[in-house]
mmCIF file of C-alpha atoms in Angstrom:
data_model
loop_
_atom_site.group_PDB
_atom_site.id
_atom_site.type_symbol
_atom_site.label_atom_id
_atom_site.label_comp_id
_atom_site.label_asym_id
_atom_site.label_seq_id
_atom_site.Cartn_x
_atom_site.Cartn_y
_atom_site.Cartn_z
ATOM 1 C CA MET E 1 -93.439 -76.493 24.856
ATOM 2 C CA LYS E 2 -90.750 -74.071 23.630
ATOM 3 C CA ILE E 3 -89.740 -71.138 25.827
ATOM 4 C CA LYS E 4 -91.079 -68.636 23.296
ATOM 5 C CA LYS E 5 -94.530 -70.237 23.166
ATOM 6 C CA LEU E 6 -94.583 -70.608 26.948
ATOM 7 C CA VAL E 7 -93.756 -66.942 27.502
ATOM 8 C CA ILE E 8 -96.202 -65.657 24.868
ATOM 9 C CA THR E 9 -98.927 -67.838 26.379
ATOM 10 C CA LEU E 10 -98.165 -66.354 29.795
ATOM 11 C CA LEU E 11 -98.401 -62.823 28.382
ATOM 12 C CA VAL E 12 -101.842 -63.584 26.950
ATOM 13 C CA ILE E 13 -102.914 -64.931 30.338
ATOM 14 C CA LEU E 14 -101.561 -61.894 32.191
ATOM 15 C CA SER E 15 -103.332 -59.460 29.865
ATOM 16 C CA LEU E 16 -106.644 -61.272 30.401
ATOM 17 C CA GLU E 17 -106.285 -61.048 34.140
ATOM 18 C CA MET E 18 -105.400 -57.358 33.890
ATOM 19 C CA PHE E 19 -108.848 -56.566 32.518
ATOM 20 C CA GLY E 20 -110.515 -57.299 35.861
ATOM 21 C CA PHE E 21 -112.658 -54.525 37.266
ATOM 22 C CA ASP E 22 -111.578 -52.099 39.983
ATOM 23 C CA SER E 23 -113.332 -50.670 43.013
ATOM 24 C CA LYS E 24 -111.515 -47.547 44.257
ATOM 25 C CA LEU E 25 -113.392 -44.581 45.739
ATOM 26 C CA ASP E 26 -111.702 -41.652 43.969
ATOM 27 C CA TYR E 27 -114.073 -41.269 41.027
ATOM 28 C CA ILE E 28 -116.524 -38.614 39.827
ATOM 29 C CA VAL E 29 -120.286 -39.126 39.515
ATOM 30 C CA THR E 30 -122.172 -37.653 36.535
ATOM 31 C CA ARG E 31 -125.514 -38.031 34.723
ATOM 32 C CA SER E 32 -126.897 -37.562 31.245
ATOM 33 C CA GLU E 33 -128.672 -34.262 30.522
ATOM 34 C CA ASN E 34 -132.076 -35.928 30.271
ATOM 35 C CA TYR E 35 -131.844 -37.719 33.613
ATOM 36 C CA LYS E 36 -133.350 -35.744 36.486
ATOM 37 C CA ILE E 37 -131.922 -36.709 39.875
ATOM 38 C CA SER E 38 -130.532 -34.774 42.826
ATOM 39 C CA GLU E 39 -126.779 -34.722 43.425
ATOM 40 C CA GLN E 40 -127.235 -36.242 46.868
ATOM 41 C CA LYS E 41 -129.365 -39.133 45.613
ATOM 42 C CA MET E 42 -127.055 -39.702 42.643
ATOM 43 C CA LYS E 43 -123.965 -39.936 44.824
ATOM 44 C CA LYS E 44 -125.764 -42.261 47.201
ATOM 45 C CA GLU E 45 -126.861 -44.472 44.298
ATOM 46 C CA SER E 46 -123.296 -44.517 42.970
ATOM 47 C CA LEU E 47 -122.338 -46.465 46.086
ATOM 48 C CA GLU E 48 -124.873 -49.118 45.082
ATOM 49 C CA VAL E 49 -123.400 -49.195 41.576
ATOM 50 C CA LYS E 50 -119.959 -49.607 43.110
ATOM 51 C CA LYS E 51 -121.261 -52.403 45.343
ATOM 52 C CA GLY E 52 -122.697 -54.279 42.355
ATOM 53 C CA PHE E 53 -119.537 -53.605 40.393
ATOM 54 C CA GLU E 54 -117.405 -55.134 43.155
ATOM 55 C CA ALA E 55 -119.630 -58.219 43.393
ATOM 56 C CA ASP E 56 -119.402 -58.861 39.653
ATOM 57 C CA ASN E 57 -115.686 -58.085 39.772
ATOM 58 C CA LYS E 58 -115.236 -60.959 42.213
ATOM 59 C CA LYS E 59 -117.365 -63.268 40.083
ATOM 60 C CA TYR E 60 -115.452 -62.326 36.922
ATOM 61 C CA LYS E 61 -112.026 -62.852 38.457
ATOM 62 C CA ASN E 62 -112.934 -66.176 40.054
ATOM 63 C CA LYS E 63 -114.474 -67.513 36.845
ATOM 64 C CA VAL E 64 -111.632 -66.328 34.611
ATOM 65 C CA ARG E 65 -109.027 -67.637 37.025
ATOM 66 C CA ALA E 66 -110.674 -71.076 36.938
ATOM 67 C CA ILE E 67 -110.843 -70.964 33.125
ATOM 68 C CA ILE E 68 -107.163 -70.010 32.889
ATOM 69 C CA LYS E 69 -106.070 -72.740 35.284
ATOM 70 C CA ASN E 70 -108.039 -75.268 33.233
ATOM 71 C CA PHE E 71 -106.381 -73.913 30.078
ATOM 72 C CA ILE E 72 -102.933 -74.333 31.639
ATOM 73 C CA GLU E 73 -103.768 -77.896 32.665
ATOM 74 C CA ASN E 74 -104.972 -78.786 29.165
ATOM 75 C CA ALA E 75 -102.087 -77.006 27.411
ATOM 76 C CA ILE E 76 -99.505 -78.899 29.468
ATOM 77 C CA SER E 77 -101.292 -82.245 29.097
ATOM 78 C CA LYS E 78 -101.202 -81.895 25.299
ATOM 79 C CA GLN E 79 -97.407 -81.988 25.321
ATOM 80 C CA SER E 80 -95.587 -85.314 25.102
ATOM 81 C CA PHE E 81 -93.630 -86.104 28.259
ATOM 82 C CA SER E 82 -91.878 -89.196 29.524
ATOM 83 C CA GLY E 83 -89.655 -90.088 32.469
ATOM 84 C CA ASP E 84 -88.120 -87.042 34.126
ATOM 85 C CA GLU E 85 -90.024 -84.815 31.704
ATOM 86 C CA ILE E 86 -93.218 -85.530 33.660
ATOM 87 C CA PHE E 87 -91.667 -83.652 36.578
ATOM 88 C CA GLY E 88 -90.833 -80.867 34.136
ATOM 89 C CA ALA E 89 -94.457 -80.670 33.062
ATOM 90 C CA GLN E 90 -95.593 -80.351 36.659
ATOM 91 C CA ALA E 91 -92.978 -77.673 37.341
ATOM 92 C CA MET E 92 -94.104 -75.775 34.247
ATOM 93 C CA LYS E 93 -97.746 -75.934 35.322
ATOM 94 C CA GLN E 94 -96.933 -74.750 38.841
ATOM 95 C CA MET E 95 -94.827 -71.910 37.467
ATOM 96 C CA MET E 96 -97.619 -70.704 35.155
ATOM 97 C CA VAL E 97 -100.217 -70.820 37.935
ATOM 98 C CA SER E 98 -97.801 -68.962 40.212
ATOM 99 C CA MET E 99 -97.336 -66.262 37.570
ATOM 100 C CA LEU E 100 -101.113 -65.956 37.262
ATOM 101 C CA GLU E 101 -101.347 -65.207 40.979
ATOM 102 C CA LYS E 102 -98.397 -62.795 40.868
ATOM 103 C CA SER E 103 -99.979 -60.891 37.994
ATOM 104 C CA ILE E 104 -102.918 -60.049 40.250
ATOM 105 C CA GLU E 105 -100.539 -58.330 42.670
ATOM 106 C CA HIS E 106 -99.401 -55.956 39.911
ATOM 107 C CA GLN E 107 -102.803 -54.951 38.535
ATOM 108 C CA LYS E 108 -103.119 -51.223 37.881
ATOM 109 C CA ASN E 109 -106.786 -50.283 37.511
ATOM 110 C CA LYS E 110 -108.548 -47.081 38.602
ATOM 111 C CA ILE E 111 -112.209 -46.066 38.376
ATOM 112 C CA GLU E 112 -112.548 -42.602 36.828
ATOM 113 C CA GLU E 113 -116.294 -42.051 36.569
ATOM 114 C CA ILE E 114 -119.729 -43.499 37.298
ATOM 115 C CA ARG E 115 -122.309 -42.022 34.916
ATOM 116 C CA PHE E 116 -126.078 -42.438 35.213
ATOM 117 C CA PHE E 117 -128.507 -42.461 32.265
ATOM 118 C CA ASN E 118 -131.692 -43.311 34.166
ATOM 119 C CA ASP E 119 -132.807 -45.199 37.266
ATOM 120 C CA GLU E 120 -131.711 -48.529 35.810
ATOM 121 C CA GLU E 121 -128.759 -47.810 33.511
ATOM 122 C CA ALA E 122 -125.268 -46.537 34.266
ATOM 123 C CA GLN E 123 -121.673 -46.797 33.089
ATOM 124 C CA VAL E 124 -118.421 -47.244 34.958
ATOM 125 C CA THR E 125 -115.328 -45.849 33.242
ATOM 126 C CA GLN E 126 -111.867 -46.854 34.379
ATOM 127 C CA LYS E 127 -108.253 -46.403 33.396
ATOM 128 C CA VAL E 128 -106.539 -49.752 32.982
ATOM 129 C CA LYS E 129 -102.800 -50.254 32.721
ATOM 130 C CA VAL E 130 -102.291 -53.485 30.811
ATOM 131 C CA PHE E 131 -99.055 -55.451 30.730
ATOM 132 C CA GLY E 132 -97.787 -55.654 27.162
ATOM 133 C CA SER E 133 -96.082 -52.608 25.652
ATOM 134 C CA LYS E 134 -94.316 -52.774 22.279
ATOM 135 C CA GLU E 135 -91.005 -53.013 24.101
ATOM 136 C CA SER E 136 -92.028 -55.909 26.340
ATOM 137 C CA ASP E 137 -93.757 -57.747 23.487
ATOM 138 C CA SER E 138 -90.715 -57.527 21.216
ATOM 139 C CA LYS E 139 -88.456 -58.623 24.071
ATOM 140 C CA PHE E 140 -90.477 -61.727 24.897
ATOM 141 C CA GLU E 141 -91.089 -62.677 21.267
ATOM 142 C CA ASN E 142 -87.322 -62.881 20.770
ATOM 143 C CA GLU E 143 -86.136 -66.235 22.147
ATOM 144 C CA TYR E 144 -82.530 -65.014 22.202
ATOM 145 C CA GLU E 145 -83.463 -62.009 24.363
ATOM 146 C CA VAL E 146 -85.396 -64.229 26.767
ATOM 147 C CA PHE E 147 -82.466 -66.642 26.902
ATOM 148 C CA LYS E 148 -80.082 -63.786 27.757
ATOM 149 C CA LEU E 149 -82.335 -62.659 30.603
ATOM 150 C CA VAL E 150 -82.514 -66.221 31.942
ATOM 151 C CA LEU E 151 -78.717 -66.568 31.747
ATOM 152 C CA LYS E 152 -78.308 -63.331 33.662
ATOM 153 C CA LYS E 153 -80.822 -64.389 36.298
ATOM 154 C CA LEU E 154 -79.006 -67.729 36.753
ATOM 155 C CA GLN E 155 -75.666 -65.868 36.863
ATOM 156 C CA TYR E 156 -74.053 -67.887 34.074
ATOM 157 C CA LYS E 157 -71.412 -66.254 31.867
ATOM 158 C CA ASP E 158 -72.791 -67.627 28.606
ATOM 159 C CA ALA E 159 -74.657 -70.579 27.057
ATOM 160 C CA ASP E 160 -71.595 -72.838 27.271
ATOM 161 C CA ASP E 161 -71.203 -72.106 30.967
ATOM 162 C CA MET E 162 -74.884 -72.844 31.514
ATOM 163 C CA MET E 163 -74.731 -76.161 29.654
ATOM 164 C CA ALA E 164 -71.618 -77.204 31.560
ATOM 165 C CA GLN E 165 -73.262 -76.452 34.909
ATOM 166 C CA MET E 166 -76.552 -78.085 33.954
ATOM 167 C CA LYS E 167 -74.783 -81.323 33.002
ATOM 168 C CA LYS E 168 -73.644 -81.628 36.608
ATOM 169 C CA MET E 169 -77.257 -81.595 37.818
ATOM 170 C CA GLU E 170 -80.088 -84.075 37.682
ATOM 171 C CA LYS E 171 -82.695 -83.252 35.047
ATOM 172 C CA LYS E 172 -85.250 -82.326 37.693
ATOM 173 C CA GLU E 173 -82.918 -79.832 39.335
ATOM 174 C CA ALA E 174 -81.869 -78.294 36.016
ATOM 175 C CA PHE E 175 -85.452 -77.908 34.821
ATOM 176 C CA SER E 176 -86.540 -76.406 38.141
ATOM 177 C CA LYS E 177 -83.755 -73.812 37.952
ATOM 178 C CA ILE E 178 -84.768 -72.804 34.428
ATOM 179 C CA MET E 179 -88.480 -72.546 35.304
ATOM 180 C CA ASP E 180 -87.665 -70.508 38.399
ATOM 181 C CA ALA E 181 -85.461 -68.177 36.349
ATOM 182 C CA ILE E 182 -88.191 -67.638 33.729
ATOM 183 C CA SER E 183 -90.678 -66.925 36.514
ATOM 184 C CA ARG E 184 -88.365 -64.338 38.097
ATOM 185 C CA VAL E 185 -87.628 -62.723 34.720
ATOM 186 C CA ILE E 186 -91.337 -62.246 34.019
ATOM 187 C CA GLU E 187 -91.985 -61.015 37.556
ATOM 188 C CA ASP E 188 -89.217 -58.425 37.098
ATOM 189 C CA GLU E 189 -90.904 -57.232 33.906
ATOM 190 C CA LEU E 190 -94.280 -57.029 35.663
ATOM 191 C CA LYS E 191 -92.793 -54.478 38.063
ATOM 192 C CA LYS E 192 -91.575 -52.111 35.319
ATOM 193 C CA GLU E 193 -93.881 -49.182 34.618
ATOM 194 C CA GLU E 194 -92.658 -48.867 31.021
ATOM 195 C CA ASN E 195 -94.006 -52.343 30.230
ATOM 196 C CA TYR E 196 -97.610 -51.192 30.596
ATOM 197 C CA VAL E 197 -99.951 -49.442 28.198
ATOM 198 C CA GLU E 198 -102.884 -47.417 29.500
ATOM 199 C CA MET E 199 -106.358 -47.575 28.051
ATOM 200 C CA THR E 200 -109.844 -46.446 29.016
ATOM 201 C CA ILE E 201 -112.522 -49.097 29.446
ATOM 202 C CA THR E 202 -116.222 -48.388 29.908
ATOM 203 C CA VAL E 203 -118.436 -51.035 31.493
ATOM 204 C CA ASP E 204 -122.225 -50.910 31.136
ATOM 205 C CA MET E 205 -124.247 -51.501 34.297
ATOM 206 C CA HIS E 206 -127.961 -52.183 34.726
ATOM 207 C CA LYS E 207 -130.257 -52.539 37.694
ATOM 208 C CA VAL E 208 -132.059 -55.865 38.094
ATOM 209 C CA ASN E 209 -134.345 -56.486 41.077
ATOM 210 C CA ASN E 210 -132.910 -53.422 42.861
ATOM 211 C CA THR E 211 -129.314 -54.639 42.458
ATOM 212 C CA TRP E 212 -126.734 -53.243 40.047
ATOM 213 C CA HIS E 213 -124.919 -55.704 37.774
ATOM 214 C CA VAL E 214 -122.419 -55.579 34.914
ATOM 215 C CA LYS E 215 -124.309 -56.004 31.662
ATOM 216 C CA ASN E 216 -123.594 -59.192 29.717
ATOM 217 C CA LEU E 217 -121.101 -60.415 32.319
ATOM 218 C CA ASP E 218 -121.712 -64.080 31.505
ATOM 219 C CA GLU E 219 -121.173 -63.359 27.809
ATOM 220 C CA GLN E 220 -117.850 -61.661 28.613
ATOM 221 C CA ILE E 221 -116.738 -64.721 30.566
ATOM 222 C CA LYS E 222 -117.759 -66.967 27.670
ATOM 223 C CA MET E 223 -115.680 -64.808 25.303
ATOM 224 C CA VAL E 224 -112.596 -65.348 27.472
ATOM 225 C CA GLU E 225 -113.313 -69.080 27.528
ATOM 226 C CA ALA E 226 -113.707 -69.177 23.732
ATOM 227 C CA MET E 227 -110.517 -67.180 23.166
ATOM 228 C CA LEU E 228 -108.460 -69.512 25.350
ATOM 229 C CA SER E 229 -110.087 -72.526 23.713
ATOM 230 C CA ASN E 230 -108.999 -71.227 20.298
ATOM 231 C CA LEU E 231 -105.506 -70.559 21.643
ATOM 232 C CA GLU E 232 -105.339 -74.073 23.082
ATOM 233 C CA ASN E 233 -106.433 -75.623 19.776
ATOM 234 C CA SER E 234 -103.736 -73.700 17.906
ATOM 235 C CA MET E 235 -100.937 -75.008 20.123
#
């Protein structure tokens, strides 16, 4: 798998993970004009909405994480490897899974509002900062730019210096160094505020058997699965 395709695939994965729900307390509670409910009861019920939101958040993240890991496994297995390249495939898989976990550490989500429409319907609105600005996208879509960042991270003067040093190493060591450098380059970019775009996402909630749930959660998970399946088939 070429570096460009690897990096773009990682960016798709990171953006999916960034859409996980949030559960912070600093939000406002509102209601539609037609819904009659006391402020005290509404605020108390918002805690139940939050509780259901958190439960489905955990379910969503666990399911999507499993889907992504399966996608990584299948994407790597589709490549042709032999000899020392098998080690390279394993290193690549481990690096991608590691980046998936690191992306979770850099999530930037914040609940803004919980709005009630009636006793059984509500909405949760949140601000989500998603990795993938125009600047970061253009940087990672340019193989030369990625290569320059990797060279800098490995502290080589230029491509010739890198090739000369790599020839002195076993293939496993050389590949591990490159994968580690790519991982550190992406992690550096994850930490930069300018590499994120902010958007507002509204999630519909409904009450089923006295418990609040995200509407159509299973369908949302299936959409992620279908999108990654299409991406896998195009590789």
